[in-house]
CSV table of C-alpha atoms in Angstrom, one decimal:
chain,number,residue,atom,x,y,z
A,1,UNK,CA,0.0,0.0,0.0
A,2,UNK,CA,2.9,2.4,0.7
A,3,UNK,CA,3.9,2.2,-3.0
A,4,UNK,CA,0.4,3.3,-4.1
A,5,UNK,CA,-0.3,0.1,-6.2
A,6,UNK,CA,-3.5,-1.0,-4.4
A,7,UNK,CA,-6.8,0.8,-5.2
A,8,UNK,CA,-9.2,-1.4,-3.2
A,9,UNK,CA,-9.1,-4.6,-1.2
A,10,UNK,CA,-11.5,-7.0,0.4
A,11,UNK,CA,-11.2,-8.9,3.7
A,12,UNK,CA,-13.3,-11.9,4.7
A,13,UNK,CA,-13.1,-11.9,8.5
A,14,UNK,CA,-14.1,-15.0,10.4
A,15,UNK,CA,-13.3,-14.6,14.1
A,16,UNK,CA,-11.8,-17.6,15.8
A,17,UNK,CA,-10.2,-17.6,19.2
A,18,UNK,CA,-6.6,-19.0,19.1
A,19,UNK,CA,-5.0,-16.7,21.7
A,20,UNK,CA,-3.1,-14.6,19.1
A,21,UNK,CA,-3.5,-12.9,15.8
A,22,UNK,CA,-1.7,-11.2,13.0
A,23,UNK,CA,-1.4,-7.5,12.2
A,24,UNK,CA,-2.9,-6.9,8.7
A,25,UNK,CA,-1.4,-3.5,8.2
A,26,UNK,CA,2.1,-3.8,9.7
A,27,UNK,CA,4.5,-1.6,7.9
A,28,UNK,CA,1.9,0.7,6.3
A,29,UNK,CA,2.8,4.3,6.7
A,30,UNK,CA,-0.4,5.8,8.2
A,31,UNK,CA,0.8,9.3,7.4
A,32,UNK,CA,0.7,8.5,3.6
A,33,UNK,CA,-2.2,6.1,3.3
A,34,UNK,CA,-5.8,6.4,4.4
A,35,UNK,CA,-8.5,3.7,4.2
A,36,UNK,CA,-12.2,4.4,3.4
A,37,UNK,CA,-14.7,1.7,4.2
A,38,UNK,CA,-16.9,1.0,1.2
A,39,UNK,CA,-18.9,-2.0,2.3
A,40,UNK,CA,-19.5,-4.3,5.2
A,41,UNK,CA,-21.6,-7.4,4.7
A,42,UNK,CA,-22.4,-9.4,7.8
A,43,UNK,CA,-23.4,-13.1,8.1
A,44,UNK,CA,-23.4,-15.5,11.0
A,45,UNK,CA,-20.0,-16.9,10.2
A,46,UNK,CA,-18.1,-14.2,8.3
A,47,UNK,CA,-18.0,-10.5,7.7
A,48,UNK,CA,-16.9,-9.2,4.3
A,49,UNK,CA,-15.2,-5.8,4.4
A,50,UNK,CA,-14.2,-3.7,1.4
A,51,UNK,CA,-11.9,-0.7,1.6
A,52,UNK,CA,-10.6,1.9,-0.8
A,53,UNK,CA,-7.0,3.0,-0.4
A,54,UNK,CA,-6.4,6.8,-0.6
A,55,UNK,CA,-3.4,9.0,-0.3
A,56,UNK,CA,-3.4,11.5,2.6
């Protein structure tokens, strides 16, 4: 994302409890990149999230 090569991305989030997790946006320069949520679709087992990537 820092390079400006991504316009939009989707995440399918299915929460499971394992005691740890991963950082999805590690290394992203928040002073250069902004995310705008476009959609959030909920269901009993998964939430689909769609974001647009914008420059600050």
